Amino acid sequence: MLRFVTKAVQNRGLNAVLKTRSFSLTARARLPLVLDELNPAVVNAEYAVRGRLALRAEELNDTLQNSPGTLPFSEVVNANIGNPQQLDQKPITFMRQVLSLLQYPQLMENPEAAKAFKPDAIARAQTLLKAIGSVGAYSHSKGVPYIRESVAKFIEQRDGFPADPNSIYLTTGASTAVSYLLSTFAQDKSSGFLIPIPQYPLYSATLTLVNSTAVPYFLDESAAWSTKVQELETTIQDALEAGITLKSIVVINPGNPTGACLSESEIEEILKLAARSNIVVIADEVYQANVFKGKFFSFKGVLRKLQAKYPSGEYDHVELASLHSTSKGMSGECGQRGGYMELVGFSPEVEDTIYKLASISLCPVVTGQALMECMVNPPKKGDASYEQYTAEYNGIYETLKSRAYNLYEAFQEMEGVECQEPQGAMYLFPKIHLPQRAIDEATKHGEKPDELYCMELLENTGICVIPGSGFGQEHGTFHFRTTFLAPGEDYAKRLVKFHKEFMQKYK
Amino acid sequence: MLRFVTKAVQNRGLNAVLKTRSFSLTARARLPLVLDELNPAVVNAEYAVRGRLALRAEELNDTLQNSPGTLPFSEVVNANIGNPQQLDQKPITFMRQVLSLLQYPQLMENPEAAKAFKPDAIARAQTLLKAIGSVGAYSHSKGVPYIRESVAKFIEQRDGFPADPNSIYLTTGASTAVSYLLSTFAQDKSSGFLIPIPQYPLYSATLTLVNSTAVPYFLDESAAWSTKVQELETTIQDALEAGITLKSIVVINPGNPTGACLSESEIEEILKLAARSNIVVIADEVYQANVFKGKFFSFKGVLRKLQAKYPSGEYDHVELASLHSTSKGMSGECGQRGGYMELVGFSPEVEDTIYKLASISLCPVVTGQALMECMVNPPKKGDASYEQYTAEYNGIYETLKSRAYNLYEAFQEMEGVECQEPQGAMYLFPKIHLPQRAIDEATKHGEKPDELYCMELLENTGICVIPGSGFGQEHGTFHFRTTFLAPGEDYAKRLVKFHKEFMQKYK
């Protein structure tokens, strides 16, 4: 028997080393697992967006439900996470009509029920059903081929350069794509990934999980959170000297939490730097539609132009992964978990490896894939849903923009608060000059000063924001990230009032 | 500036070591990444269910679409994966009505459209909407509290013992739960996980990804693939002597690929073994409703009974994770990616760690959560959907059962094929006694003999099954796994005909 075990183990490449069998087991009392017995990478991973503040917000929410009237506020406002539909934003009708029909296609055969749907939504559902079969079946692990073709067309229209549907991977939200990419490129602790500071902490958390090293580069707050190539170069140099093998640079554009939008020339500089440093570019472009000032330039588009400009091939081998999501944009469909990544310039063996990794998770949620199709291929002029779609889309855009500026203006009023003008994404990341007494108070309790600020804000107003320390910030500076999704003027007023009281308290 | 970097790095627990900056980067040509530069764990992970056979099936499918009539068959049958709705199975109407309404709640306000839905489906959608808000919003990272309460009630009704909604985690399919659990318990290569052989290769693939060691225990084919405690004990002993720290035992019940259903006393023995070996039990119970012979006993139920039987507390600290899914059962909604895991007996610090890991992925897809609610809380006698639901549910059950037995009977006819009687799950795993010439032929080409068999089956008939080597089998034996989901008698006939020709060819 043992022979068989060992052979089978070899056959499957498993690595249990099985030796002789001699003594029998002694019974002992079962002890519960403690943290020391767990994977240290999992224990050490930190994700501030759903960290201590968010957990406390959850408790307060429970208190409000179980004992109304016992807290100094009547609702918790989750400004800690970009979750528009939790805060009043309505879904886009066309998208939801299509998804509703995909879940229950019999509606299309029922003339009375079908009247509740726009003809183009019915036509789209029929096309998708034909391509998908049933949303209840596993799809291709990269996603339904038809939907990948739609995504390729969208990319082509956006950039003016073709895209290959075989290099497009539909994902369960963009976080799955991040996990695939970082897992694949991370070899060990000496593998370094350049991440912006401040960053979206999914990156640092995932790097901890895959046992690799985050190499932070600092965005320039004084220049509207722009990315400076000089800063990147010195960071790279330091990392190389410290024995780190750089694998990749992560760029979030528009920025999270900063909202900064990169210019075409900034992107070109980053691509050139990636080429000469021999590193993969991971472009997190999930906020590409959420641009309120300036213009979005895609890494793929700028790369293709750069390649055209240098026909001798200096930039032909740049490897780029670009991420997108249905959670952001104007759809804001976070809970539906739709996303895609486009891989550009990778060798077939590397693509096959990523494909295999995707196949272990079987497939991305199929309704999320269908939603992505609706997002990249919206109703066109002349389609029955076009006017409603356009009105809803523009309405959401204008609402987001005005909320961003309202909040920005509120920050202007606040003593000791500096905030960069909103450019994109769903967040503002103001700097707060905390009074020394607040800093001392926090230090006394082993707390970070910005955490103290955010915790007091939460306890007093029910507003949940995330301290800058969760995203990274220059030493000695303090920030917080808030979404600008909360409706009404009340949100900004509560912030202003709290801030005044806080500054008074610690004056 | 460097000072800030270093401080910020320390602040966030990131681990880039940044030193002095002296020389500038030299430009060099970008080279595409090769496999040696990737994470070896990702490169080495194998997942046969979507491996070489499945990739070839995909190519053949493309050929059929692009050049019809050029192959000796007119369709590819994907019997490699339990994907019922890809093979004719219809969704359960009640579930899809609820999901359709959740996607487009306006239908409920439209009297004509609402007529297309059963009143209890509308009521359920209203209840869920109240609990969820919008399926487009991120939910709690463990899943919507109301839905976790429904799952807890289901478990209580199933087992006769209460369940704690706070220890229930809704997941994106059961594979996400497997990934969370194995990642959390895997410390390094010396961490061992007992997995059955044959196994569902998600386990070996995930263990490779998390850099830990699979410790295979063999199921007893001659006794209907039962689990023998003696085999487990000797395997454990060998592993301990080899310096492996055992973390957990994975049990798949009903078995995948074997279909074997564990008896109450077998489960009790496994739990006792886990207690005296101080290891966590991971019970993959996704096929709990797919039982055709015998009865399903849940690990949780048997554990609670065992604890009651030993009031002095010997078994009070057994740690158990039980997995379920909407992909299997009679719903067969694979593409919707619904699942849950229940954690039993873990310390709060370990639960918090798993919760944090779940929060990094933000939340499981919300429609999948709602589907889970419909699955665990189906229409009751007197509800408007009850009769249709029952008819559909029983119809699917009987169809699966009769397909299982039809295929089983076909295997009885086949020369050199031995198959255990179907008990549960969606698969048969027959043993094939391959002619020596076939074995030699495969060996000559560096192929596994069962892979040769499956590849010839695919090339000749379009039927895609997975060789036993993908699941593990005793050395010198050959098997394949086929689902019994394919409709009609044609499937079995094609298999029988091919087998005869294959045996003839290599006689």
Coordinates of N, CA, C and O in Angstrom, one line a residue, chain B residues 171-290:
Chain B
T171 N -20.0 32.8 0.5 CA -18.8 32.8 -0.4 C -19.2 32.8 -1.9 O -20.3 32.5 -2.2
T172 N -18.2 33.2 -2.7 CA -18.4 33.1 -4.1 C -18.1 31.7 -4.6 O -17.0 31.4 -5.0
G173 N -19.1 30.8 -4.5 CA -18.9 29.4 -4.8 C -18.2 28.8 -3.6 O -17.6 29.5 -2.7
A174 N -18.1 27.5 -3.6 CA -17.4 26.8 -2.5 C -15.9 26.9 -2.7 O -15.1 26.8 -1.7
S175 N -15.4 27.2 -3.9 CA -13.9 27.2 -4.1 C -13.3 28.4 -3.4 O -12.2 28.3 -2.9
T176 N -14.0 29.5 -3.2 CA -13.5 30.6 -2.5 C -13.3 30.2 -1.0 O -12.3 30.5 -0.4
A177 N -14.3 29.4 -0.5 CA -14.2 29.0 0.9 C -12.9 28.1 1.1 O -12.2 28.2 2.0
V178 N -12.7 27.2 0.1 CA -11.5 26.3 0.2 C -10.3 27.2 0.2 O -9.3 26.9 1.0
S179 N -10.2 28.2 -0.6 CA -9.1 29.0 -0.7 C -8.8 29.8 0.6 O -7.7 29.8 1.1
Y180 N -9.9 30.3 1.2 CA -9.8 31.0 2.5 C -9.2 30.0 3.6 O -8.3 30.4 4.3
L181 N -9.8 28.8 3.6 CA -9.4 27.9 4.7 C -8.0 27.4 4.5 O -7.2 27.5 5.5
L182 N -7.6 27.0 3.3 CA -6.3 26.4 3.2 C -5.3 27.5 3.3 O -4.2 27.3 3.9
S183 N -5.5 28.8 2.8 CA -4.6 29.9 3.0 C -4.4 30.2 4.4 O -3.3 30.5 4.9
T184 N -5.4 30.1 5.2 CA -5.3 30.5 6.6 C -4.5 29.5 7.4 O -3.7 29.8 8.3
F185 N -4.7 28.2 7.2 CA -4.1 27.2 8.0 C -2.7 26.8 7.5 O -1.9 26.2 8.2
A186 N -2.3 27.2 6.2 CA -1.1 26.7 5.7 C 0.1 27.7 6.1 O 0.1 28.8 5.7
Q187 N 1.0 27.2 6.9 CA 2.1 28.0 7.3 C 3.3 28.0 6.4 O 3.9 29.0 6.0
D188 N 3.6 26.7 6.0 CA 4.8 26.6 5.0 C 4.7 25.1 4.5 O 3.7 24.4 4.7
K189 N 5.8 24.7 3.9 CA 5.8 23.4 3.3 C 5.6 22.3 4.3 O 5.2 21.2 3.9
S190 N 5.9 22.5 5.5 CA 5.8 21.5 6.5 C 4.3 21.4 7.0 O 4.0 20.4 7.8
S191 N 3.5 22.3 6.6 CA 2.1 22.2 7.0 C 1.4 21.1 6.1 O 1.4 21.3 4.9
G192 N 0.8 20.1 6.7 CA 0.2 19.0 5.9 C -1.3 19.0 6.0 O -1.9 19.3 7.0
F193 N -1.9 18.7 4.9 CA -3.4 18.6 4.8 C -3.7 17.2 4.3 O -3.3 16.9 3.2
L194 N -4.5 16.5 5.1 CA -4.9 15.2 4.6 C -6.0 15.4 3.5 O -7.0 16.0 3.8
I195 N -5.7 14.8 2.4 CA -6.8 14.9 1.3 C -7.0 13.4 0.8 O -6.1 12.6 0.7
P196 N -8.3 13.2 0.5 CA -8.6 11.8 0.0 C -8.0 11.6 -1.4 O -7.9 12.5 -2.1
I197 N -7.7 10.3 -1.7 CA -7.4 10.0 -3.0 C -8.3 8.8 -3.5 O -8.3 7.8 -2.8
P198 N -9.1 9.0 -4.5 CA -9.1 10.2 -5.4 C -9.7 11.4 -4.7 O -10.6 11.2 -3.8
Q199 N -9.3 12.6 -5.2 CA -9.8 13.8 -4.6 C -10.3 14.7 -5.7 O -10.0 14.5 -6.9
Y200 N -11.0 15.8 -5.3 CA -11.3 16.8 -6.2 C -10.1 17.7 -6.3 O -9.6 18.3 -5.3
P201 N -9.5 17.9 -7.5 CA -8.2 18.5 -7.6 C -8.1 20.0 -7.2 O -7.0 20.6 -7.2
L202 N -9.2 20.6 -6.9 CA -9.2 21.9 -6.3 C -8.3 21.9 -5.1 O -7.6 22.9 -4.8
Y203 N -8.4 20.8 -4.3 CA -7.6 20.8 -3.1 C -6.1 20.7 -3.3 O -5.4 21.5 -2.8
S204 N -5.7 19.8 -4.2 CA -4.2 19.7 -4.5 C -3.7 21.0 -5.1 O -2.7 21.5 -4.8
A205 N -4.5 21.6 -6.0 CA -4.1 22.8 -6.7 C -4.0 24.0 -5.7 O -3.0 24.7 -5.7
T206 N -5.0 24.1 -4.8 CA -4.9 25.2 -3.8 C -3.8 25.0 -2.9 O -3.1 25.9 -2.5
L207 N -3.5 23.7 -2.5 CA -2.4 23.5 -1.6 C -1.1 23.8 -2.2 O -0.2 24.4 -1.6
T208 N -0.9 23.6 -3.5 CA 0.3 24.0 -4.2 C 0.4 25.5 -4.2 O 1.4 26.1 -3.9
L209 N -0.8 26.2 -4.5 CA -0.8 27.7 -4.5 C -0.3 28.2 -3.1 O 0.3 29.3 -3.1
V210 N -0.7 27.6 -2.0 CA -0.4 28.2 -0.7 C 0.8 27.5 -0.1 O 1.1 27.7 1.0
N211 N 1.6 26.8 -1.0 CA 2.9 26.3 -0.6 C 2.9 25.4 0.6 O 3.8 25.4 1.4
S212 N 1.8 24.5 0.6 CA 1.8 23.5 1.7 C 1.7 22.1 1.1 O 1.8 22.0 -0.1
T213 N 1.6 21.2 2.0 CA 1.8 19.8 1.5 C 0.5 19.0 1.6 O -0.1 18.9 2.7
A214 N 0.2 18.4 0.5 CA -1.0 17.4 0.5 C -0.5 16.1 1.0 O 0.5 15.6 0.6
V215 N -1.2 15.6 2.0 CA -0.9 14.2 2.5 C -2.1 13.3 2.2 O -3.2 13.4 2.7
P216 N -1.9 12.5 1.1 CA -3.0 11.7 0.6 C -3.4 10.5 1.4 O -2.5 9.8 1.9
Y217 N -4.7 10.3 1.7 CA -5.1 9.1 2.3 C -6.0 8.4 1.2 O -6.8 9.1 0.5
F218 N -5.9 7.1 1.2 CA -6.6 6.4 0.1 C -8.0 5.9 0.5 O -8.1 5.3 1.5
L219 N -8.9 6.1 -0.4 CA -10.3 5.6 -0.2 C -10.2 4.1 -0.7 O -9.5 3.8 -1.6
D220 N -11.1 3.3 -0.1 CA -11.1 1.9 -0.4 C -12.1 1.5 -1.6 O -13.3 1.4 -1.3
E221 N -11.5 1.4 -2.8 CA -12.4 1.2 -3.9 C -13.1 -0.1 -3.8 O -14.3 -0.2 -4.2
S222 N -12.5 -1.1 -3.2 CA -13.1 -2.4 -3.1 C -14.3 -2.4 -2.1 O -15.1 -3.3 -2.1
A223 N -14.4 -1.4 -1.3 CA -15.5 -1.3 -0.4 C -16.3 0.0 -0.7 O -16.5 0.9 0.2
A224 N -16.6 0.1 -2.0 CA -17.5 1.3 -2.4 C -16.8 2.6 -2.1 O -17.5 3.5 -1.7
W225 N -15.5 2.7 -2.2 CA -14.8 4.0 -1.9 C -15.0 4.5 -0.5 O -15.1 5.7 -0.3
S226 N -15.1 3.6 0.4 CA -15.3 4.1 1.8 C -13.9 4.6 2.4 O -12.9 4.3 1.9
T227 N -14.1 5.3 3.5 CA -13.0 5.9 4.2 C -12.6 5.1 5.4 O -13.5 4.8 6.3
K228 N -11.4 4.6 5.5 CA -11.0 3.7 6.6 C -10.1 4.4 7.6 O -9.1 5.0 7.2
V229 N -10.5 4.3 8.8 CA -9.8 5.0 9.8 C -8.4 4.5 10.0 O -7.4 5.2 10.2
Q230 N -8.2 3.2 9.8 CA -6.9 2.5 9.8 C -5.9 3.2 8.8 O -4.8 3.5 9.1
E231 N -6.4 3.4 7.6 CA -5.7 4.0 6.6 C -5.3 5.5 7.0 O -4.2 5.9 6.8
L232 N -6.3 6.2 7.6 CA -6.0 7.5 8.0 C -4.9 7.5 9.1 O -4.0 8.4 9.1
E233 N -5.0 6.6 10.0 CA -4.1 6.6 11.1 C -2.6 6.3 10.6 O -1.7 7.0 11.1
T234 N -2.5 5.4 9.8 CA -1.1 5.1 9.3 C -0.6 6.2 8.4 O 0.6 6.6 8.5
T235 N -1.5 6.9 7.7 CA -1.1 8.0 6.9 C -0.6 9.2 7.8 O 0.4 9.8 7.6
I236 N -1.4 9.4 8.8 CA -1.0 10.5 9.8 C 0.3 10.1 10.4 O 1.2 11.0 10.5
Q237 N 0.5 8.9 10.8 CA 1.7 8.5 11.5 C 2.9 8.7 10.6 O 3.9 9.3 11.0
D238 N 2.8 8.3 9.3 CA 3.9 8.5 8.4 C 4.2 10.0 8.2 O 5.4 10.4 8.1
A239 N 3.2 10.8 8.1 CA 3.4 12.2 7.9 C 4.1 12.8 9.1 O 5.0 13.6 9.0
L240 N 3.7 12.4 10.3 CA 4.3 13.0 11.5 C 5.8 12.6 11.5 O 6.6 13.4 11.8
E241 N 6.0 11.3 11.2 CA 7.4 10.9 11.2 C 8.3 11.6 10.2 O 9.5 11.8 10.3
A242 N 7.6 12.0 9.1 CA 8.3 12.8 8.1 C 8.5 14.2 8.4 O 8.9 15.0 7.6
G243 N 8.1 14.6 9.6 CA 8.3 16.0 10.1 C 7.2 16.9 9.6 O 7.3 18.2 9.7
I244 N 6.0 16.4 9.2 CA 5.0 17.2 8.7 C 4.1 17.6 9.9 O 3.8 16.8 10.8
T245 N 3.7 18.9 10.0 CA 2.7 19.3 11.0 C 1.4 19.3 10.4 O 1.0 20.0 9.5
L246 N 0.5 18.3 10.8 CA -0.8 18.2 10.2 C -1.7 19.3 10.7 O -1.8 19.6 11.9
K247 N -2.3 19.9 9.7 CA -3.2 21.1 10.0 C -4.7 20.7 9.9 O -5.5 21.2 10.7
S248 N -5.0 19.8 9.0 CA -6.4 19.6 8.7 C -6.6 18.3 7.9 O -5.7 17.8 7.3
I249 N -7.8 17.8 8.0 CA -8.2 16.7 7.1 C -9.4 17.2 6.3 O -10.3 17.8 6.8
V250 N -9.2 17.0 5.0 CA -10.3 17.3 4.1 C -11.1 16.1 3.8 O -10.6 15.0 3.5
V251 N -12.5 16.2 4.0 CA -13.3 15.1 3.7 C -14.4 15.6 2.7 O -15.0 16.7 2.9
I252 N -14.6 14.9 1.6 CA -15.6 15.3 0.6 C -16.7 14.3 0.7 O -16.5 13.1 0.5
N253 N -17.9 14.7 1.2 CA -19.0 13.8 1.4 C -20.3 14.5 1.0 O -20.7 15.5 1.6
P254 N -21.0 13.9 0.1 CA -20.7 12.7 -0.8 C -19.4 13.0 -1.6 O -19.1 14.2 -1.9
G255 N -18.7 11.9 -1.9 CA -17.4 12.1 -2.5 C -17.4 12.6 -3.9 O -18.3 12.4 -4.7
N256 N -16.3 13.4 -4.2 CA -16.0 13.8 -5.6 C -14.6 13.4 -5.8 O -13.7 13.8 -5.1
P257 N -14.3 12.5 -6.7 CA -15.1 12.0 -7.8 C -15.9 10.7 -7.5 O -16.6 10.2 -8.4
T258 N -15.8 10.2 -6.3 CA -16.3 8.8 -6.1 C -17.8 8.7 -5.9 O -18.4 7.6 -6.1
G259 N -18.5 9.7 -5.4 CA -19.9 9.7 -5.0 C -20.2 9.0 -3.7 O -21.3 8.9 -3.3
A260 N -19.1 8.5 -3.0 CA -19.4 7.7 -1.8 C -20.0 8.5 -0.7 O -19.6 9.7 -0.5
C261 N -21.0 8.0 0.0 CA -21.6 8.7 1.1 C -21.2 8.1 2.4 O -21.3 6.9 2.6
L262 N -20.7 8.9 3.3 CA -20.2 8.4 4.6 C -21.3 8.0 5.5 O -22.3 8.8 5.6
S263 N -21.2 6.9 6.3 CA -22.2 6.6 7.3 C -21.9 7.5 8.5 O -20.9 8.1 8.7
E264 N -22.9 7.5 9.4 CA -22.8 8.2 10.7 C -21.6 7.8 11.5 O -20.8 8.6 12.0
S265 N -21.4 6.5 11.5 CA -20.3 6.0 12.3 C -18.9 6.3 11.7 O -17.9 6.6 12.4
E266 N -18.8 6.3 10.4 CA -17.6 6.7 9.7 C -17.2 8.1 10.1 O -16.1 8.5 10.3
I267 N -18.3 9.0 10.0 CA -18.0 10.4 10.3 C -17.6 10.5 11.8 O -16.6 11.3 12.1
E268 N -18.2 9.8 12.7 CA -17.9 9.8 14.1 C -16.4 9.4 14.3 O -15.7 10.1 15.0
E269 N -16.0 8.4 13.6 CA -14.6 8.0 13.7 C -13.6 9.0 13.2 O -12.6 9.3 13.7
I270 N -14.0 9.7 12.1 CA -13.1 10.7 11.5 C -13.0 11.9 12.5 O -12.0 12.5 12.8
L271 N -14.2 12.3 13.1 CA -14.2 13.4 14.1 C -13.3 13.0 15.3 O -12.5 13.8 15.8
K272 N -13.4 11.8 15.8 CA -12.6 11.3 16.9 C -11.1 11.4 16.6 O -10.3 11.8 17.3
L273 N -10.8 10.9 15.4 CA -9.4 10.9 14.9 C -8.9 12.4 14.8 O -7.8 12.7 15.2
A274 N -9.8 13.3 14.3 CA -9.4 14.7 14.2 C -9.1 15.3 15.6 O -8.1 16.0 15.8
A275 N -9.9 14.9 16.6 CA -9.8 15.4 17.9 C -8.4 14.9 18.5 O -7.7 15.6 19.1
R276 N -8.2 13.6 18.3 CA -6.9 13.1 19.0 C -5.7 13.5 18.2 O -4.6 13.5 18.7
S277 N -5.9 13.9 16.9 CA -4.7 14.3 16.1 C -4.6 15.8 16.1 O -3.7 16.4 15.5
N278 N -5.5 16.5 16.8 CA -5.5 17.9 16.9 C -5.5 18.6 15.5 O -4.7 19.5 15.3
I279 N -6.4 18.2 14.6 CA -6.4 18.8 13.3 C -7.9 19.3 13.0 O -8.8 18.8 13.5
V280 N -7.9 20.3 12.2 CA -9.2 20.9 11.8 C -9.9 20.0 10.8 O -9.2 19.4 9.9
V281 N -11.2 19.9 10.8 CA -11.9 19.1 9.8 C -12.5 20.0 8.8 O -13.2 21.0 9.1
I282 N -12.2 19.8 7.5 CA -12.8 20.6 6.4 C -13.8 19.6 5.7 O -13.3 18.6 5.1
A283 N -15.1 19.8 5.9 CA -16.1 18.9 5.3 C -16.7 19.6 4.1 O -17.4 20.6 4.2
D284 N -16.3 19.1 2.9 CA -16.9 19.6 1.7 C -18.2 18.8 1.5 O -18.2 17.7 1.1
E285 N -19.3 19.5 1.8 CA -20.6 18.8 1.7 C -21.5 19.4 0.6 O -22.7 19.5 0.8
V286 N -20.8 19.8 -0.5 CA -21.6 20.5 -1.5 C -22.6 19.6 -2.2 O -23.6 20.1 -2.8
Y287 N -22.4 18.3 -2.1 CA -23.3 17.3 -2.8 C -24.3 16.8 -1.8 O -24.9 15.7 -2.0
Q288 N -24.5 17.4 -0.7 CA -25.4 16.9 0.4 C -26.8 16.5 -0.1 O -27.4 15.6 0.5
A289 N -27.3 17.2 -1.1 CA -28.7 16.9 -1.6 C -28.6 15.8 -2.7 O -29.6 15.2 -3.0
N290 N -27.4 15.6 -3.2 CA -27.3 14.7 -4.4 C -26.9 13.3 -3.8 O -25.9 12.7 -4.1

